[in-house]
Coordinates of C-alpha atoms in Angstrom, one line a residue:
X1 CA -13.1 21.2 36.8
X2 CA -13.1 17.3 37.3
X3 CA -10.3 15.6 39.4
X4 CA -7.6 14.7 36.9
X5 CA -7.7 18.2 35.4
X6 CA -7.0 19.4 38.9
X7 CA -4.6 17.0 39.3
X8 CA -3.3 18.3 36.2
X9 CA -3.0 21.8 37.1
X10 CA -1.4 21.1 40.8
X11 CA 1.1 19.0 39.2
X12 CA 2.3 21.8 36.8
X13 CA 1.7 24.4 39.4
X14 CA 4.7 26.0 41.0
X15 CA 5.0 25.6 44.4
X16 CA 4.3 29.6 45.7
X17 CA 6.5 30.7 48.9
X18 CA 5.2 34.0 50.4
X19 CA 7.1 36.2 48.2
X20 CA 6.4 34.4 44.9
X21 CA 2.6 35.5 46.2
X22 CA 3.5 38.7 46.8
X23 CA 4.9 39.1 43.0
X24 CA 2.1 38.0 41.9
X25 CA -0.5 40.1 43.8
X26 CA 1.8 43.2 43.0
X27 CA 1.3 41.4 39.0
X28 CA -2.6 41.7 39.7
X29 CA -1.9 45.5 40.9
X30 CA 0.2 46.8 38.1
X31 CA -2.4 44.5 35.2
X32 CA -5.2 46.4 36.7
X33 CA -3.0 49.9 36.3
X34 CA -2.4 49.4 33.0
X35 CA -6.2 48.1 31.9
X36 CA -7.4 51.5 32.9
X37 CA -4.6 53.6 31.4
X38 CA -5.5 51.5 28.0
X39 CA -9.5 52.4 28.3
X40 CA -8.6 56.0 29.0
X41 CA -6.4 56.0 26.6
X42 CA -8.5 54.6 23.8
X43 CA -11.4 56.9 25.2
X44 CA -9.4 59.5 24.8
X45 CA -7.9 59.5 21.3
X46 CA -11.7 58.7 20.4
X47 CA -13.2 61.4 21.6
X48 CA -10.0 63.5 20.2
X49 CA -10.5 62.0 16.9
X50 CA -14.6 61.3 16.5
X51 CA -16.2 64.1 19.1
X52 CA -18.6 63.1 21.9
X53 CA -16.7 61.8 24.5
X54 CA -19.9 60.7 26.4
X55 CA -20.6 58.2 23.8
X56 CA -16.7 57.2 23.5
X57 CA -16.2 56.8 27.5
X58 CA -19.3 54.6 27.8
X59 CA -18.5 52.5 24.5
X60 CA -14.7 52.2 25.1
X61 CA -15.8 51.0 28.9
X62 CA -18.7 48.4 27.7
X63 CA -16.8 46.9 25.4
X64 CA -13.6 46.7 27.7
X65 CA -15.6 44.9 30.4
X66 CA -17.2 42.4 27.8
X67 CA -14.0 41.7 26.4
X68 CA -12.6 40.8 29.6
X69 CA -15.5 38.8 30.7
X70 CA -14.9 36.8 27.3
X71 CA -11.4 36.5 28.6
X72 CA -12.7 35.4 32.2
X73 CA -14.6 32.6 30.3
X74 CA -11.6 31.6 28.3
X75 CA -9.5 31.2 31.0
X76 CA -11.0 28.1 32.1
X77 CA -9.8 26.1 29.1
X78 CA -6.2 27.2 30.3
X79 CA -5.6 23.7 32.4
X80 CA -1.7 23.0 31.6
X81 CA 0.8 25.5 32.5
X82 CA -0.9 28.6 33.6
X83 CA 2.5 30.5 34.6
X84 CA 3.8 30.5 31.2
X85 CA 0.7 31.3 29.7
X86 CA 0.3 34.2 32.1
X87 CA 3.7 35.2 30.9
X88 CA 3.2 34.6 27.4
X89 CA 0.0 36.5 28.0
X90 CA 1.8 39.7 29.3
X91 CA 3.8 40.0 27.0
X92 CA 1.4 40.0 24.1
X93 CA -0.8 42.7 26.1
X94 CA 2.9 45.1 26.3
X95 CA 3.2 45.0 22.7
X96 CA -0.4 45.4 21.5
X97 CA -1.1 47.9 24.3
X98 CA 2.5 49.9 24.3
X99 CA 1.2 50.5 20.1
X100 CA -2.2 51.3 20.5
X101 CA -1.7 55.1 20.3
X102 CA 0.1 54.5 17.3
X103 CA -2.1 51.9 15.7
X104 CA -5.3 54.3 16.2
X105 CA -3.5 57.0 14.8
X106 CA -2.6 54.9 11.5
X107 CA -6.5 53.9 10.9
X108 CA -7.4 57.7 11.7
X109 CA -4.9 59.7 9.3
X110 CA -4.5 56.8 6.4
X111 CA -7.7 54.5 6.6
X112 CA -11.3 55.0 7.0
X113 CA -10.9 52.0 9.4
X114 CA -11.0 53.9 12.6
X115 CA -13.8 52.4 14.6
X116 CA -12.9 48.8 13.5
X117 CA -9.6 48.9 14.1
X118 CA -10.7 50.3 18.1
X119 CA -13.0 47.5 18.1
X120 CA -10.6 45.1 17.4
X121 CA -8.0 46.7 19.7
X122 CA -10.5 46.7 22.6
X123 CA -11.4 43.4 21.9
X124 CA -7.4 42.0 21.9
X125 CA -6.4 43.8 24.7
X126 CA -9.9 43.1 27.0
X127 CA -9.8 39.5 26.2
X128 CA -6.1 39.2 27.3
X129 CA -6.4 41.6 30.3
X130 CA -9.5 39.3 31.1
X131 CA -7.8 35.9 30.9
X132 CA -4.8 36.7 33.1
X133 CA -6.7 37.8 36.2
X134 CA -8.2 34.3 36.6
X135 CA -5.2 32.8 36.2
X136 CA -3.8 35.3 38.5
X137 CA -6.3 34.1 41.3
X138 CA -5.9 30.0 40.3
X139 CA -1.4 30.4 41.0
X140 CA -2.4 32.4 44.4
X141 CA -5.0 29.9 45.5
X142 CA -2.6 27.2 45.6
X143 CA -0.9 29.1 48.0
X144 CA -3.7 31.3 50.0
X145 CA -6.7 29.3 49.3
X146 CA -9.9 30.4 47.4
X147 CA -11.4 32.5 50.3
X148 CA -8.3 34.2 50.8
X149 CA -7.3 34.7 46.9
X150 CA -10.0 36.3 45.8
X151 CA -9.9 39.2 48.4
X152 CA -6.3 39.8 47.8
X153 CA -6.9 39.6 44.2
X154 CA -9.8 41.9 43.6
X155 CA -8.0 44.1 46.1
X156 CA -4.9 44.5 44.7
X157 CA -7.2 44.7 41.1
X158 CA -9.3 47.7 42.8
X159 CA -6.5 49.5 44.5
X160 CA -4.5 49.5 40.6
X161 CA -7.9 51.4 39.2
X162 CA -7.4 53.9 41.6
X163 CA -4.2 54.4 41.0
X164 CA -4.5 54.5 37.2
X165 CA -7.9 56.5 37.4
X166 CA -5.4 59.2 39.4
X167 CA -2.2 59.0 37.5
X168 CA -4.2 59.2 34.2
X169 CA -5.5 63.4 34.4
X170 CA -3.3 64.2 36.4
X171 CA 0.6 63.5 35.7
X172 CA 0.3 61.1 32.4
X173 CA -1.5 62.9 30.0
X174 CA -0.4 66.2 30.7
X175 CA 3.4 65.2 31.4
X176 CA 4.0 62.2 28.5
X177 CA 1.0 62.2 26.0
X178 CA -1.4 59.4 24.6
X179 CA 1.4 58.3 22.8
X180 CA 4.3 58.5 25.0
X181 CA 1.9 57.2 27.6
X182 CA 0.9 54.4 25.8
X183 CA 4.7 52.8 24.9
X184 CA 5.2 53.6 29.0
X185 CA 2.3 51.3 29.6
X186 CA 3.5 48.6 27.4
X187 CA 6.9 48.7 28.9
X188 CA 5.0 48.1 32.5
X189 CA 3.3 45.3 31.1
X190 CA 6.9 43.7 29.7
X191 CA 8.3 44.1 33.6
X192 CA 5.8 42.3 35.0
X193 CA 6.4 39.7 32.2
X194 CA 10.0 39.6 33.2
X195 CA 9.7 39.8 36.6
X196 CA 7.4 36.6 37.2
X197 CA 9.9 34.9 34.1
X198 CA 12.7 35.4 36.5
X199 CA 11.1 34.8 39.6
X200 CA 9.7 31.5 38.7
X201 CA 12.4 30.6 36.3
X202 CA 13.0 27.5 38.1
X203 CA 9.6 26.4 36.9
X204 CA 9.9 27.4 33.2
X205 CA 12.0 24.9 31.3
X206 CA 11.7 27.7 28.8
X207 CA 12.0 31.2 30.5
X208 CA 15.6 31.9 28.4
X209 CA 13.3 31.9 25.4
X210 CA 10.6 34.3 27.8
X211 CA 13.5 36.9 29.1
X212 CA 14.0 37.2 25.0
X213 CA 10.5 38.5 24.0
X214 CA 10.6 40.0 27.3
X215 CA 13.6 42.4 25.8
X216 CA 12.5 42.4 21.8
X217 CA 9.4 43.6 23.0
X218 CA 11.2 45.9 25.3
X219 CA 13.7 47.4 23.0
X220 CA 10.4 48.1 20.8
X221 CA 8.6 50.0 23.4
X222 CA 11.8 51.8 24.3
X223 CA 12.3 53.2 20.9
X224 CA 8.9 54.2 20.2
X225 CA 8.7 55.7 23.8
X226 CA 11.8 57.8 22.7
X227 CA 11.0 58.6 19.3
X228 CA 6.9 58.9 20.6
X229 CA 6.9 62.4 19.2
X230 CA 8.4 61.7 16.4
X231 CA 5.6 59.5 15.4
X232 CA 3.0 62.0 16.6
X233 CA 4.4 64.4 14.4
X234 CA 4.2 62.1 11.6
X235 CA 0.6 61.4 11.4
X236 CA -0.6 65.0 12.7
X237 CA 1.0 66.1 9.2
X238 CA -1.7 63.7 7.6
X239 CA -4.4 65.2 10.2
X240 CA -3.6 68.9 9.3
X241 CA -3.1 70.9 5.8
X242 CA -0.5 72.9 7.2
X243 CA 3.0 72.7 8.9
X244 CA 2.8 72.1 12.1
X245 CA 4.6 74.5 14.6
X246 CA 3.7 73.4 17.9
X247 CA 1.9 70.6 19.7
X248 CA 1.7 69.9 22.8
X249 CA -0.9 67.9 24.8
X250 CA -1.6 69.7 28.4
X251 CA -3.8 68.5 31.3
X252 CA -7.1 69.4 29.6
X253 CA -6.7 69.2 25.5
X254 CA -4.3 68.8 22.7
X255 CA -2.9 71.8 21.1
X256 CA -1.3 72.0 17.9
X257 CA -0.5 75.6 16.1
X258 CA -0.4 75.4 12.1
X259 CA 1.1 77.9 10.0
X260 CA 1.0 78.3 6.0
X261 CA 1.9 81.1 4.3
X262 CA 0.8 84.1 6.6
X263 CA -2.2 81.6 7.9
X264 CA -2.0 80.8 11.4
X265 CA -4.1 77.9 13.3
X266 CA -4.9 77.3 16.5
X267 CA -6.7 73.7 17.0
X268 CA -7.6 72.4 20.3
X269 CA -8.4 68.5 20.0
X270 CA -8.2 68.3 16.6
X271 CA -10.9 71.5 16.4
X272 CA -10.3 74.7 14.9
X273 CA -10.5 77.6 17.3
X274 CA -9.1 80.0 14.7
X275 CA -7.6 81.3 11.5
X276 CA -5.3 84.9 11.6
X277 CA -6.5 85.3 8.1
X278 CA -10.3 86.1 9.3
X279 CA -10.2 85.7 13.3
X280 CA -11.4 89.1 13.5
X281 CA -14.4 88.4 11.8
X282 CA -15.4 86.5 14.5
X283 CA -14.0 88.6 17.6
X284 CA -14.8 91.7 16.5
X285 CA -18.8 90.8 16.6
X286 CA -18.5 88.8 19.7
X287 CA -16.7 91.8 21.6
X288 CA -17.6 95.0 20.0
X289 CA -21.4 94.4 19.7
X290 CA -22.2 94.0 23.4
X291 CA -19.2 96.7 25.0
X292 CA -20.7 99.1 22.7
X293 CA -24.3 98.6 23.9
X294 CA -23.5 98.3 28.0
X295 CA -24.2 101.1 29.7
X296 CA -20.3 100.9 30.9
X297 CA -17.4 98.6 30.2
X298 CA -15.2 99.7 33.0
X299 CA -14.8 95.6 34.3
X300 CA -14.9 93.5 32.0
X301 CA -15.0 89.5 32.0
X302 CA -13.7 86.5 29.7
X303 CA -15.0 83.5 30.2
X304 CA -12.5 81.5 27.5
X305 CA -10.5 83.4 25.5
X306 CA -6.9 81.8 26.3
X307 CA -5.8 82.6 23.3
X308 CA -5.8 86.6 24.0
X309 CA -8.0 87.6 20.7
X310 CA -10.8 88.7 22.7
X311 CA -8.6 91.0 25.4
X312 CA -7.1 92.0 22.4
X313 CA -10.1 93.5 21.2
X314 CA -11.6 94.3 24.3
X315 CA -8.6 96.7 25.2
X316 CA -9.2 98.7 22.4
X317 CA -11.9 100.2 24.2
X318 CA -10.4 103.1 26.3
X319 CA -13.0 103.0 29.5
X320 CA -11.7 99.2 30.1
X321 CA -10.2 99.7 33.2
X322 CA -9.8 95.5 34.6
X323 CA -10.3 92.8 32.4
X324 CA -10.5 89.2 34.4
X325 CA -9.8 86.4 31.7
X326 CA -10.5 83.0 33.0
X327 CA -9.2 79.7 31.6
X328 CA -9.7 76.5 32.6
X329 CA -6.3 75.5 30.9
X330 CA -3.1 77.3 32.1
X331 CA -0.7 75.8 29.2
X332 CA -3.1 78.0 26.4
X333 CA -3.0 80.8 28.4
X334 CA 0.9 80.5 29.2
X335 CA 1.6 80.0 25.1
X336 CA -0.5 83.4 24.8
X337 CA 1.9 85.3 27.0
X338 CA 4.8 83.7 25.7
X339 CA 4.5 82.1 22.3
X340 CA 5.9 84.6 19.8
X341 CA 3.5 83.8 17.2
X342 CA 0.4 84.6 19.7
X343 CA 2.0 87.4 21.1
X344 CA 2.0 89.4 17.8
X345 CA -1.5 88.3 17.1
X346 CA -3.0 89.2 20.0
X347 CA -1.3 92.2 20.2
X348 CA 0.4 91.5 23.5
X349 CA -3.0 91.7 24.8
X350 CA -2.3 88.8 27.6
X351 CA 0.4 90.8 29.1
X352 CA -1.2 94.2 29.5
X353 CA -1.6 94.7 33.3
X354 CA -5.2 95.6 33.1
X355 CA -5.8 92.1 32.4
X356 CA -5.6 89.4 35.2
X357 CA -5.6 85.8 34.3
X358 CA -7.4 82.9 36.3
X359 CA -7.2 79.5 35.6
X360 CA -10.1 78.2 36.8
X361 CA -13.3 76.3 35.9
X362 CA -15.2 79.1 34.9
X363 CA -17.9 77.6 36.4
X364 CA -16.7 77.4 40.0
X365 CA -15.8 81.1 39.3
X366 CA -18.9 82.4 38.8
X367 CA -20.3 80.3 41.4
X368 CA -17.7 81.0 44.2
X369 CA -16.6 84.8 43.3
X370 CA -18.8 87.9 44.1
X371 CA -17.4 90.6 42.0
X372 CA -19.8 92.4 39.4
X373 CA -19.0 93.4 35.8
X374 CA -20.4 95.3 33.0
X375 CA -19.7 93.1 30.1
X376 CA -19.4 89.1 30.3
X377 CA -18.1 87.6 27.1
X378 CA -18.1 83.8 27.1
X379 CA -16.1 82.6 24.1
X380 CA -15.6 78.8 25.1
X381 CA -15.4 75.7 23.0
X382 CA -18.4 74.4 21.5
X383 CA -20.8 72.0 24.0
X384 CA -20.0 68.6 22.6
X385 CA -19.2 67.3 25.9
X386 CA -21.7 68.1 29.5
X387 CA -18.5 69.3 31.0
X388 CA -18.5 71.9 28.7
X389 CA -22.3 71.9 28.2
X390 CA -22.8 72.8 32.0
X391 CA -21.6 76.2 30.8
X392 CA -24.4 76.6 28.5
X393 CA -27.2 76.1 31.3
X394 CA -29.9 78.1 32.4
X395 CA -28.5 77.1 36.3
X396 CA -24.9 78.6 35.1
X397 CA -26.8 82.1 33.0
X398 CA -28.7 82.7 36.3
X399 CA -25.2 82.3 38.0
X400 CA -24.0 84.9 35.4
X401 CA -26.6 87.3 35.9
X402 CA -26.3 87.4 39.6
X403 CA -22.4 88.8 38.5
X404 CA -23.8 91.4 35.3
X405 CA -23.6 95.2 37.5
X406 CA -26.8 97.2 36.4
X407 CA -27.4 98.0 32.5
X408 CA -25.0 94.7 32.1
X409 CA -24.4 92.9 28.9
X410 CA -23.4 89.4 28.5
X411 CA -22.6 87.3 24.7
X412 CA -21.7 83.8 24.7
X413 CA -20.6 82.3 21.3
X414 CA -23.0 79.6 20.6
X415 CA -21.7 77.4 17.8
X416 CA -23.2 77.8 13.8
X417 CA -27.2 78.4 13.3
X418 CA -26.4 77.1 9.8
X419 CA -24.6 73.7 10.7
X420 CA -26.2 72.8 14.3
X421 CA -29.7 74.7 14.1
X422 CA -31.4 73.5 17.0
X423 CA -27.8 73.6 19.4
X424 CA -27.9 77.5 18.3
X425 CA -31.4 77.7 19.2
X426 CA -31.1 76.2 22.3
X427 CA -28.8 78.5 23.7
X428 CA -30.6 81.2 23.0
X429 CA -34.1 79.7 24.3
X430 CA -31.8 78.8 27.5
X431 CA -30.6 82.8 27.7
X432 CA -34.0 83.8 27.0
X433 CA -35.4 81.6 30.3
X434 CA -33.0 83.8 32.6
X435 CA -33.0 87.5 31.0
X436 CA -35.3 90.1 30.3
X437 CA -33.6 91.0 26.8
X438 CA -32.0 88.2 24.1
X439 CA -31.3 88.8 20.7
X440 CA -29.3 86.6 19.0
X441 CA -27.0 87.9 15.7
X442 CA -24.3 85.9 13.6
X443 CA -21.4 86.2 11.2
X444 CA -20.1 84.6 8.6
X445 CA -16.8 83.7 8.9
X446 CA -14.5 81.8 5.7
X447 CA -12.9 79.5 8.0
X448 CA -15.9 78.6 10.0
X449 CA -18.9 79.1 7.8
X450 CA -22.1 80.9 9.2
X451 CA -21.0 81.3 13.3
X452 CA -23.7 82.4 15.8
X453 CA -23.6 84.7 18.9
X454 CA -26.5 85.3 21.9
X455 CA -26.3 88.6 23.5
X456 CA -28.5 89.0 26.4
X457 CA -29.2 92.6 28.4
X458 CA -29.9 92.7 32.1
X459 CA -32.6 95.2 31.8
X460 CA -35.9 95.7 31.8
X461 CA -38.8 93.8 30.4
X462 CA -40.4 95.8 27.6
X463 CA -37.1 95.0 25.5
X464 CA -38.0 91.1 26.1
X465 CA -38.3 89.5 22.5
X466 CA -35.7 91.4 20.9
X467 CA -35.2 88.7 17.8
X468 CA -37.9 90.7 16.3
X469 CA -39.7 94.0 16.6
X470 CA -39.8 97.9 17.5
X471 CA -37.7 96.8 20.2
X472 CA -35.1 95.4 17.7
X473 CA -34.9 98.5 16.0
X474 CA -34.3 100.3 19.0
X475 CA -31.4 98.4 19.8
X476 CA -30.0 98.0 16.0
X477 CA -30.6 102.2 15.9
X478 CA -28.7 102.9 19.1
X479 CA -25.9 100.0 18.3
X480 CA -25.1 101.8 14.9
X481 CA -24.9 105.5 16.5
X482 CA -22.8 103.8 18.9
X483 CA -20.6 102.2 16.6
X484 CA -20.3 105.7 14.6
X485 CA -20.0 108.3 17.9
X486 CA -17.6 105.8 19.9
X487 CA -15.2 104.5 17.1
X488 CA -12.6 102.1 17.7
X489 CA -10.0 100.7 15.2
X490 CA -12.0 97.8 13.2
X491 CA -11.4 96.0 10.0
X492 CA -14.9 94.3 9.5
X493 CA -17.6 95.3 12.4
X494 CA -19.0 98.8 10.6
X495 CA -22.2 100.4 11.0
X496 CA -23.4 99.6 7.9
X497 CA -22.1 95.3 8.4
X498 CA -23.4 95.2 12.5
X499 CA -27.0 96.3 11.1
X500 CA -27.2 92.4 8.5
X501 CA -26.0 90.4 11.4
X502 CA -28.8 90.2 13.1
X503 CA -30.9 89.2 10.0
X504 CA -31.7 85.2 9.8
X505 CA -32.7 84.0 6.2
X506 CA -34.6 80.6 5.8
X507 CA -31.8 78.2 6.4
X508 CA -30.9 80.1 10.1
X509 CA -34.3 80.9 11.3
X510 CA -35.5 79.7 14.8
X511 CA -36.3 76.2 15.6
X512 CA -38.1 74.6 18.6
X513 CA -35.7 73.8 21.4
X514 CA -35.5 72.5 24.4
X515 CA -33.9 75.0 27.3
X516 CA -30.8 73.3 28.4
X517 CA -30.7 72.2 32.5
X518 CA -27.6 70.7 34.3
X519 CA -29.8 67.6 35.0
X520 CA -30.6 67.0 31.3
X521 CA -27.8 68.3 29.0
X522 CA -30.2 68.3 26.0
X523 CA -27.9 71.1 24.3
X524 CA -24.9 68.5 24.1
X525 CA -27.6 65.5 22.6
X526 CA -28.6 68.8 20.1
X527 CA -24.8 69.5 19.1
X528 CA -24.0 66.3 18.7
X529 CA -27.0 65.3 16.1
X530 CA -26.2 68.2 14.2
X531 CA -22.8 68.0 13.6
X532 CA -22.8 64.2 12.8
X533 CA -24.4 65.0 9.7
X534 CA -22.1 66.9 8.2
X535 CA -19.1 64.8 9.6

């Protein structure tokens, strides 16, 4: 900057005492706060809205950080009267940010805008986050110096991304929602627009006029925080064909209950996790088929399952004697125990006292626990995250075969051989790397389409291969004799139906596929390049 514009800028600078600093390193604090909250906000309703939350994270980040860099660069055409445009500034960002929940979920449920409108969202907000910081650090170093402003600023700017990177999981987003939480942010932003208008007000020939927009914008964010679900409720009736009964964002997922007619729906981020008008088309396979070919089912183990569908069905086996159910999310399994509506479809399974419910990553569980079981039935959400795809590993199968007891049985659901070919067939290729036995089988399923399931046996090696074979036959023959001599109260799984699951036409047969490792997460690169085509 040459002299004069200095000159310029000192003479329009206030004059900072030590707690007109401190206001504005606490400023630099709270700005820092709420440019996380808005990244993990936008990340989040992404990844609720598109899938992949890998690919939203690291775009919603890289963008952020250019937009604020083309803010940085910006700033330096600021010369006159960087207080009131640091204010002016503020306030801008509370508006824009405190709606973003809102605006997103306008382009998602009535344009086909959604990834523009982000882009231009990221790109407001990261530009004005991006110009204040510098402006920030130019007020202080009147005061402080250069040396000394820029390691309070970038302190007090690390220390709020800590803060926000904590506050975010953990209390926010379970406790107020994206959209609650977003209207909160704003509001923050307004304060410390209001706060440095009344603090320096000696300074700002027009901070009246500031203190205004400070409370229009306020009064704004203050009625949408109130009415915030409301609002929710008003674009999720565009997002879902049915009336919604309940949702209710918890620490891990958004979870929204639908009912039409006698059709019930559970969704958990905007994904389908079931239907009552065919949900035991799908349980009844993924249960029945491996209890009935264990060599006992005495302990039993549900990885998933918060719903209670699969105890349900598991309990109708009279030798179940403990049935650990463990789920990472305790709100799902608390609306299963209480929710009328759940209760009555899962048949009050969730409060039987043979069944013991652990929230916990089921992961960690495996990992840390020692107990063994006869059946392991893994009924999680599909892989289109690596937190979720870590589940899906050969390191987590060999985890889970260290915990199968002798003549063991374990199934996982592994998404649709019809839609996501090559996901399906990596799951069982990644089964088949750990046990002796695989054979995978599916079912088709109205609400779904064509769903697939991977059993594997702990047992010995001659029955290796079993997707085709003498050895298949065995299996099917005994499965159906089973099925006839050990009858339990089904409305789809007969002898007659268990015997065509395990066909795969043309369309379904196996594909080449990677076996999925912690350290590569191929299966979640697989799921996601499937299902984008048909999205």
């Amino acid at each position: 900057m040459d002299p004069t514009s200095s000159q310029q800028e000192e003479h329009l600078q206030p004059g900072l005492t030590a707690s007109h600093t401190a206001l504005l390193l606490v400023s630099v604090a709270i700005i820092s706060i709420c440019a996380i909250l808005y990244e993990l906000l936008i990340s989040t309703i992404s990844s609720y809205f598109q899938g992949s939350s890998i690919l939203h994270f690291s775009l919603v980040i890289g963008l952020f950080l250019s937009f604020m860099g083309l803010g940085s660069y910006l700033s330096k055409f600021v010369i006159r009267g960087l207080l009131r445009w640091f204010i002016l500034f503020e306030i801008w960002l509370g508006i824009i940010g405190g709606f973003s929940s809102a605006i997103l979920y306008l382009a998602f449920s009535l344009t086909p805008y959604f990834y523009l409108t982000a882009f231009i969202l990221l790109g407001t907000l990261g530009t004005l986050i991006g110009l204040e910081i510098p402006l920030l650090t130019r007020m202080i170093n009147r005061y402080e110096g250069l040396r000394d402003a820029m390691a309070k600023v970038l302190s007090f700017d690390y220390l709020g991304a800590l803060i926000a990177s904590v506050l975010f999981p953990l209390l926010l987003l379970p406790t107020l929602g994206v959209m609650r939480t977003a209207f909160g942010i704003g509001m923050l932003n307004l304060v410390v627009a209001a706060l440095n208008t009344w603090q320096f007000r000696a300074d700002l020939p027009d901070y009246r006029r500031m203190i205004i927009l400070c409370t229009l914008g306020g009064g704004l964010l203050l009625a949408g925080f109130g009415y915030s679900f409301q609002i929710t409720r008003f674009f999720e009736n565009f997002l879902y064909q049915d009336e919604i009964m309940l949702s209710r964002q918890s620490a891990y997922q958004q979870i929204v209950i639908t009912q039409w007619n006698d059709d019930t729906r559970l969704f958990l981020d905007g994904n389908l996790q079931f239907s009552s008008k065919d949900e035991y088309r799908y349980h009844e396979p993924l249960v029945h088929i491996p209890l009935q070919l264990a060599a006992h089912t005495g302990r039993i183990l549900i990885l998933g399952g918060g719903d209670g569908m699969v105890a349900r069905e598991v309990l109708k086996h009279a030798q179940v004697q403990t049935v650990d159910l463990v789920d990472l999310d305790p709100e799902i399994t608390r609306l299963a125990t209480s929710h009328p509506v759940l209760i009555r479809l899962n048949d009050s399974s969730m409060l039987d006292p043979r069944v013991r419910i652990v929230n916990e990553d089921g992961y960690k569980f495996i990992e840390n626990g020692t107990d063994l079981y006869d059946v392991i039935i893994i009924d999680l959400p599909d892989p289109n995250h690596t937190a979720l795809g870590k589940l899906y590993t050969a390191e987590f199968y060999g985890l889970i075969s260290r915990r199968l007891a002798a003549g063991g049985v374990v199934v996982t659901q592994s998404t649709s051989p019809y839609f996501a070919p090559r996901a399906f067939w990596c799951i069982h290729h990644t089964l088949a790397s750990v046990f002796p036995a695989t054979i995978p089988y599916q079912v088709y399923v109205p609400s779904f389409g064509q769903w697939g399931f991977n059993l594997a046996l702990k047992t010995s090696p001659r029955l290796a291969g079993l997707h085709a074979g003498p050895a298949q036959d065995s299996l099917l023959h005994s499965l159906t004799r089973r099925l006839q001599e050990r009858p339990v109260s089904l409305r789809y799984l007969t002898p007659a139906i268990a015997a065509t699951l395990f066909v795969f036409d043309g369309d379904t047969q196996a594909v080449p596929a990677e076996v999925n490792h912690l350290d590569n997460q191929i299966l979640v690169q697989y799921y996601e390049n499937s299902w984008n085509q048909w999205r």
